[in-house]
Coordinates of C-alpha atoms and ligand atoms in Angstrom, one line a residue:
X1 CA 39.2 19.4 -17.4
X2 CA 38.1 17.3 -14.6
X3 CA 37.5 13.6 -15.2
X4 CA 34.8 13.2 -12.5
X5 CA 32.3 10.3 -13.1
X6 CA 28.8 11.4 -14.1
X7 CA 26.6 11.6 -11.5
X8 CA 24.7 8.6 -10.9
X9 CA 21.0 8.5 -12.3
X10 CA 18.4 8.3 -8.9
X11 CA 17.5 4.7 -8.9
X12 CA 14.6 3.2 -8.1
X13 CA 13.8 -0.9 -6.6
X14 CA 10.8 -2.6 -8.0
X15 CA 9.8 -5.8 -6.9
X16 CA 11.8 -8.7 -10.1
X17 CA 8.7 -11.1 -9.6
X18 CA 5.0 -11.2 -9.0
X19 CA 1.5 -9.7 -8.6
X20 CA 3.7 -6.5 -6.5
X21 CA 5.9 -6.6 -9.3
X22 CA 3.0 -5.8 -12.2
X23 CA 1.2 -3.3 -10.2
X24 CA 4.2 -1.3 -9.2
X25 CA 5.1 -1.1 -12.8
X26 CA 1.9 0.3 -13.6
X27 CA 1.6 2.4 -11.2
X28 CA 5.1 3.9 -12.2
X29 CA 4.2 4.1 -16.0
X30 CA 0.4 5.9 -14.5
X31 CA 2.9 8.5 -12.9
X32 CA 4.4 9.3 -16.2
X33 CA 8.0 7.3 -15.0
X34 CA 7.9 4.9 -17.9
X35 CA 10.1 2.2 -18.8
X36 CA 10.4 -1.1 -20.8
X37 CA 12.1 -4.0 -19.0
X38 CA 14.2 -5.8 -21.2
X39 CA 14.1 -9.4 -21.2
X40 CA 15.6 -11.0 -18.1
X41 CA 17.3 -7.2 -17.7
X42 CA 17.9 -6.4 -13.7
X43 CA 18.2 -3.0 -14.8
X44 CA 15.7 -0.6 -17.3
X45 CA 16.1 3.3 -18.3
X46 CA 13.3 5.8 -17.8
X47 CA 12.7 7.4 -20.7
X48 CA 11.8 10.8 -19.7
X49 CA 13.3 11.1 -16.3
X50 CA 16.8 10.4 -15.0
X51 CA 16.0 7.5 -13.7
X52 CA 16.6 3.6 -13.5
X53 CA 14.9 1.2 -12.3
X54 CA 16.4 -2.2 -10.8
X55 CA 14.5 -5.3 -10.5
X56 CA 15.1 -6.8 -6.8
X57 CA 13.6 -9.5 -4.4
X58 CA 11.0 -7.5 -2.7
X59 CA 12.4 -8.6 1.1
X60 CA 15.5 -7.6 -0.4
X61 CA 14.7 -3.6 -1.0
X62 CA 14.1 -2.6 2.3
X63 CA 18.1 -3.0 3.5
X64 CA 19.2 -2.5 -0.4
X65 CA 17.3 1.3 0.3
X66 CA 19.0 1.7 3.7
X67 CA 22.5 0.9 2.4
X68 CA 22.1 3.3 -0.5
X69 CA 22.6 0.5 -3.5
X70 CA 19.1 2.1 -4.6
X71 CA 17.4 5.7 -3.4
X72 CA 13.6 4.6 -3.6
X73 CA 12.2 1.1 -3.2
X74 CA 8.5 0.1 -3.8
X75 CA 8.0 -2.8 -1.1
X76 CA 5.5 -4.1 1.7
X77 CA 5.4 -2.1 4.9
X78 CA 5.9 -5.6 6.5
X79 CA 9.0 -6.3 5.2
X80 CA 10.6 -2.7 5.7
X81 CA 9.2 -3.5 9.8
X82 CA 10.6 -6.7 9.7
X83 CA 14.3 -5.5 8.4
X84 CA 14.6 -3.1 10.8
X85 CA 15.9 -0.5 8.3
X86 CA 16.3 3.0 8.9
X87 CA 14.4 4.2 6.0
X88 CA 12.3 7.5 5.3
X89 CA 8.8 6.7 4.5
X90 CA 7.3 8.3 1.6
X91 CA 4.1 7.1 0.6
X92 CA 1.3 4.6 1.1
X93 CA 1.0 3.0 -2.0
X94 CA -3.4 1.8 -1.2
X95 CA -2.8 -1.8 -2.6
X96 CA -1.4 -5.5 -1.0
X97 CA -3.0 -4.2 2.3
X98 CA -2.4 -7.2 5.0
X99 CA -2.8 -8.1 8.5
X100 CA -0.3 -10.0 10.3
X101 CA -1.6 -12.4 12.5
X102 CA -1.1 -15.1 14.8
X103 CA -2.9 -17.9 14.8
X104 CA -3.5 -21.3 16.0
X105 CA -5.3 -24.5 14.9
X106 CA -8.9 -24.3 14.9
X107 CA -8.9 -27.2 17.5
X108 CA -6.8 -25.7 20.0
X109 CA -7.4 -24.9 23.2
X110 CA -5.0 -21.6 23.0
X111 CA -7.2 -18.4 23.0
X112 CA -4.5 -15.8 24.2
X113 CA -0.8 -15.1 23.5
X114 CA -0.1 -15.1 26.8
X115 CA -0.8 -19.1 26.7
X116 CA 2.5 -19.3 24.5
X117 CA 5.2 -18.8 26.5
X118 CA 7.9 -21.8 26.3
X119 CA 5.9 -22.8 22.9
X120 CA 7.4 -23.1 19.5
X121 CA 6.1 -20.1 16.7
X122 CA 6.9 -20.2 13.5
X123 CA 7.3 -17.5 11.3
X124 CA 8.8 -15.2 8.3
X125 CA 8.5 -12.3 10.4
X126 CA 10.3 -13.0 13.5
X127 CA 11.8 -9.6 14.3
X128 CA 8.2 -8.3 14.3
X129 CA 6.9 -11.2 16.5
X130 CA 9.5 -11.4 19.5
X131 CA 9.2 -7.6 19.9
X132 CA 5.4 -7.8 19.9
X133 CA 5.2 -10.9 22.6
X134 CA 7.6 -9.6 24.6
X135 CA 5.6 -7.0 25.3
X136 CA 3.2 -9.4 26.6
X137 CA 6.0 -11.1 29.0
X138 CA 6.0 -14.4 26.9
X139 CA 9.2 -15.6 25.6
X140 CA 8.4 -18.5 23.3
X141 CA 10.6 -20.8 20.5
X142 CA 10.9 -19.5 17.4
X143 CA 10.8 -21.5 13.9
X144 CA 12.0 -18.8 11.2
X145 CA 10.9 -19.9 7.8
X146 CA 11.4 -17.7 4.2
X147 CA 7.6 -19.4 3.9
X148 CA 4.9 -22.3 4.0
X149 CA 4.6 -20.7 7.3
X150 CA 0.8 -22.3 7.1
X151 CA 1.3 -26.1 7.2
X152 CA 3.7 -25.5 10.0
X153 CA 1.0 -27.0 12.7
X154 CA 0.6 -29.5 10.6
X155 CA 3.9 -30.5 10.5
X156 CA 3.9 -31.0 14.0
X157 CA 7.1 -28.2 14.2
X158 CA 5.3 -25.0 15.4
X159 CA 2.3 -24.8 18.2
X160 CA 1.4 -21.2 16.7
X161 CA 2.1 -19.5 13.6
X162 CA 2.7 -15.9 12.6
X163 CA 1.7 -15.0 9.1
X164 CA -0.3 -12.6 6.2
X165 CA -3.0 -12.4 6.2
X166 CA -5.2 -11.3 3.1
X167 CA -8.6 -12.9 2.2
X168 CA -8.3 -15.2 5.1
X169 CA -8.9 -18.3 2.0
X170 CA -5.1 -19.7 3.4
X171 CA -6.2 -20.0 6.6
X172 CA -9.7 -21.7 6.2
X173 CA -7.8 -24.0 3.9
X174 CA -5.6 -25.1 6.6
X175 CA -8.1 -25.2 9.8
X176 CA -6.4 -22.5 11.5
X177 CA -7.6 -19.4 13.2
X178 CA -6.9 -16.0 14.2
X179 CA -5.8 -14.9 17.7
X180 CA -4.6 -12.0 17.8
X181 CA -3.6 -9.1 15.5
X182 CA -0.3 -8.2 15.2
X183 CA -0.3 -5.8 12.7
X184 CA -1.5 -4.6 9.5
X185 CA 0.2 -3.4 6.8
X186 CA 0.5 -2.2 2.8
X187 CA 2.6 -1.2 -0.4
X188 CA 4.6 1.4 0.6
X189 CA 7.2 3.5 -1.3
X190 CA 10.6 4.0 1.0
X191 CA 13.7 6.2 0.6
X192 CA 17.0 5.9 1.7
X193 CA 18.2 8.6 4.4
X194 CA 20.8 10.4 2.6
X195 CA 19.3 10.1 -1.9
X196 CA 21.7 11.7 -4.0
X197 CA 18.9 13.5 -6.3
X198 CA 16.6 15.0 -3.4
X199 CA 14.4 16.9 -6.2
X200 CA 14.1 14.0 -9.1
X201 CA 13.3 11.7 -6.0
X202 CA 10.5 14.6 -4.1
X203 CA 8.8 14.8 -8.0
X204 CA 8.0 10.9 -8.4
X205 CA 6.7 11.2 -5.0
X206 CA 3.9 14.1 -5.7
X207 CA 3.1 12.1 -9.3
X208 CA 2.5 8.4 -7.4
X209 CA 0.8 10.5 -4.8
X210 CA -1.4 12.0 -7.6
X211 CA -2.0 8.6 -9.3
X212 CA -2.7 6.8 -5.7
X213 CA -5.3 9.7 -4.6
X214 CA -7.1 9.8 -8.3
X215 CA -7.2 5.3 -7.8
X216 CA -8.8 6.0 -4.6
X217 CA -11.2 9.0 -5.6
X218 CA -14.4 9.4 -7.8
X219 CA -15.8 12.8 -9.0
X220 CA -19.2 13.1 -8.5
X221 CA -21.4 16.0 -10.6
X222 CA -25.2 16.7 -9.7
X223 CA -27.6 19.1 -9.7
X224 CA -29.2 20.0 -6.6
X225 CA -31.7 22.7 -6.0
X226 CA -30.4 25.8 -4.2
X227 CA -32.4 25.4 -1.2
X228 CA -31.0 21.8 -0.5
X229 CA -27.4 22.9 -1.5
X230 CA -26.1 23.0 2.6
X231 CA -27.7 19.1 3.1
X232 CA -25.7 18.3 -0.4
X233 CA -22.4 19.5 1.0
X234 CA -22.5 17.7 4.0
X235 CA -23.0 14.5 1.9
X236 CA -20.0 15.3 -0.3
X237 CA -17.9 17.7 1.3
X238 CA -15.1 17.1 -1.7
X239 CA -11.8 16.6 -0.8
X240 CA -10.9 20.3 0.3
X241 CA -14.5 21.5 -0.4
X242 CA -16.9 21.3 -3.5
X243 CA -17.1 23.2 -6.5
X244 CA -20.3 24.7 -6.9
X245 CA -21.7 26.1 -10.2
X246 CA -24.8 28.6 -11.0
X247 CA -27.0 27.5 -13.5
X248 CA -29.7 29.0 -16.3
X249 CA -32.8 28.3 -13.6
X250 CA -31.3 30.3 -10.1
X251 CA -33.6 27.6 -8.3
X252 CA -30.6 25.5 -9.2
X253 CA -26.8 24.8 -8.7
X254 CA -24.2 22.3 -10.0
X255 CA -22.1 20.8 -7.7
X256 CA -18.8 18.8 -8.1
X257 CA -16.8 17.0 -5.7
X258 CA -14.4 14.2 -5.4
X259 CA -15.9 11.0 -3.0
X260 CA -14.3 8.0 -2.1
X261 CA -14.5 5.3 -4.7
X262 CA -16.0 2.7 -2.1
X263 CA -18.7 5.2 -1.0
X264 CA -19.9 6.6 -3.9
X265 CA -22.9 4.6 -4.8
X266 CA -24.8 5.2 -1.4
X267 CA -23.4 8.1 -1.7
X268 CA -25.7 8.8 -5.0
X269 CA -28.9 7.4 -3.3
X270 CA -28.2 9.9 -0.6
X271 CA -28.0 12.8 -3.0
X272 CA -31.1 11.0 -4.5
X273 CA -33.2 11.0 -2.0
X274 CA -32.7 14.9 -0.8
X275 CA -33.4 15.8 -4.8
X276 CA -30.0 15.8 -6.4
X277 CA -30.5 14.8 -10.1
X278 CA -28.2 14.5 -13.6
X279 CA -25.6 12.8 -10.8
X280 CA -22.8 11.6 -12.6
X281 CA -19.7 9.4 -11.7
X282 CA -16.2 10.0 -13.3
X283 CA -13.3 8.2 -12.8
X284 CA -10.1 10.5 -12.1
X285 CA -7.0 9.3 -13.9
X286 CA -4.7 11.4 -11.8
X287 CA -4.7 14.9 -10.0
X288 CA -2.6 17.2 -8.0
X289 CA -4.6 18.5 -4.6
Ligands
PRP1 C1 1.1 -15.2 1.8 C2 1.0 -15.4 3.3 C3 -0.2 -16.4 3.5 C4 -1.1 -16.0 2.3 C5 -2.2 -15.2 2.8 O1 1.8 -16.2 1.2 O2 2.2 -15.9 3.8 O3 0.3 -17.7 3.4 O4 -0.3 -15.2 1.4 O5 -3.1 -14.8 1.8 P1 -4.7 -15.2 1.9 O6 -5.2 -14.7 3.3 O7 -5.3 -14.4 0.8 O8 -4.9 -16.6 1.7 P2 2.4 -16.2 -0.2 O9 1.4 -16.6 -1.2 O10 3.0 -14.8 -0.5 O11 3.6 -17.3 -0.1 P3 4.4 -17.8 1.1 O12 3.6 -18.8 1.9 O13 5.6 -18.5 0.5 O14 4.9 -16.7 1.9

């Protein structure tokens, strides 16, 4: 008899505290990966998968993935750029999408990048930001900060800040104002080069991907008469293509097709207006494609 240790169940970093930290769990339990956090517990047990999860500090996951403590990692695209972590990128996750941008006071005189060479930046993100204006030639001071990046002007320590940007509200409230776009960025799920449990790891994959597609999809049903059916499909051309149906009158055909959430009300005055009618909107909880 051997006395080898059992294998080690694939683990999974979710983000210990926040809004990120909710909405991952979610969308983990939506994908059928369920678990119940114990109280204060760093660690929880899937109960249909082998699988744990551990609760980290999300700039934390990122070089956590990369040196193998955990095999997937839920975690902003930012952060994984910022750490510089050889990682395999496995999914967009289509929430906390961001733009990191540089900014000055509103009052300033500086309109370009360029104008900041020998000045003082501050920022969370400066691995990001020296690569980015040294592209532009400029070579400027940098402040790094784990945060408050935003009153940094204020404090009479930085001439220009780096920072997220997500409704733009922390901005206005601090009379400063975009420059220049550095990047943009969202949830992402990340894996580490060399996961122990390839298959367990490529099956939570295809169910968030199912779970992210069906947040980001509607299906749309109408009728549509025959002889408008080719206008109809060019409105909504489904996902791969529409399903269409015959019905009792031959004058007539069902259609079904998945649209873009955002699009789908002028999407349904469209249909309207070319003689579509019974046009129904369904949420899909999940799907495979
Ligand atoms: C982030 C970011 C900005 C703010 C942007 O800060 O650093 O300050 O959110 O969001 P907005 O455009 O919607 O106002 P966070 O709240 O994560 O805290 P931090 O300042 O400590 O990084």
């Amino acid at each position: 008899m051997t006395n080898q240790p059992p294998e080690r169940l694939l683990r999974i970093g979710l983000p210990s505290k926040g809004r990120l930290a909710e909405i991952s769990a979610q969308l983990l339990n939506d994908a059928g990966v369920s678990f119940r956090r114990p109280e204060r517990s760093l660690f929880a047990r899937c109960r249909d998968m082998p699988v744990e999860v551990t609760f980290l500090r999300t700039d934390d996951i990122p070089v956590l993935a990369a040196e193998g403590a955990i095999d997937l990692g839920i975690t902003g695209a930012d952060l994984v750029a910022e750490s510089g972590a050889p990682l395999v990128h496995r999914l967009d996750l289509g929430i906390g999408s961001c733009r990191l941008a540089l900014c000055v006071a509103d009052d300033s005189k500086v309109t370009d990048a360029r104008q900041l060479a020998g000045k003082r930046v501050a920022t969370s993100f400066p691995r990001i930001t020296r690569t980015w204006l040294a592209q532009r030639g400029v070579e400027a001071h940098f402040v790094e900060l784990s945060g408050s990046v935003e009153i940094m002007i204020q404090l009479g320590v930085a001439d220009a800040i780096v920072d997220l940007v997500e409704t733009g509200s922390t901005l206005a409230a601090n009379r400063l104002r975009v420059i220049d776009e550095i990047g943009r960025y969202e949830t992402v799920l990340v894996q580490n080069h060399h996961v122990a449990d390839a298959a367990t790891a490529d099956r939570i994959v295809r169910r968030l991907e199912g779970v992210v597609i069906a947040r980001s999809y509607s299906l749309l049903e109408y009728n549509i008469p025959r002889s408008r059916l080719a206008d109809a499909e060019k409105i909504t051309p489904g996902f791969n293509s529409p399903t269409v149906s015959t019905l009792e009158d031959p004058e007539w055909c069902a259609v079904r097709a998945m649209v873009r959430r955002g699009e789908a009300h002028g999407i349904m005055e469209r249909l309207e207006a070319i003689g579509a009618s019974a046009i129904i909107e369904t949420e899909i909880a999940n799907c495979r494609l």
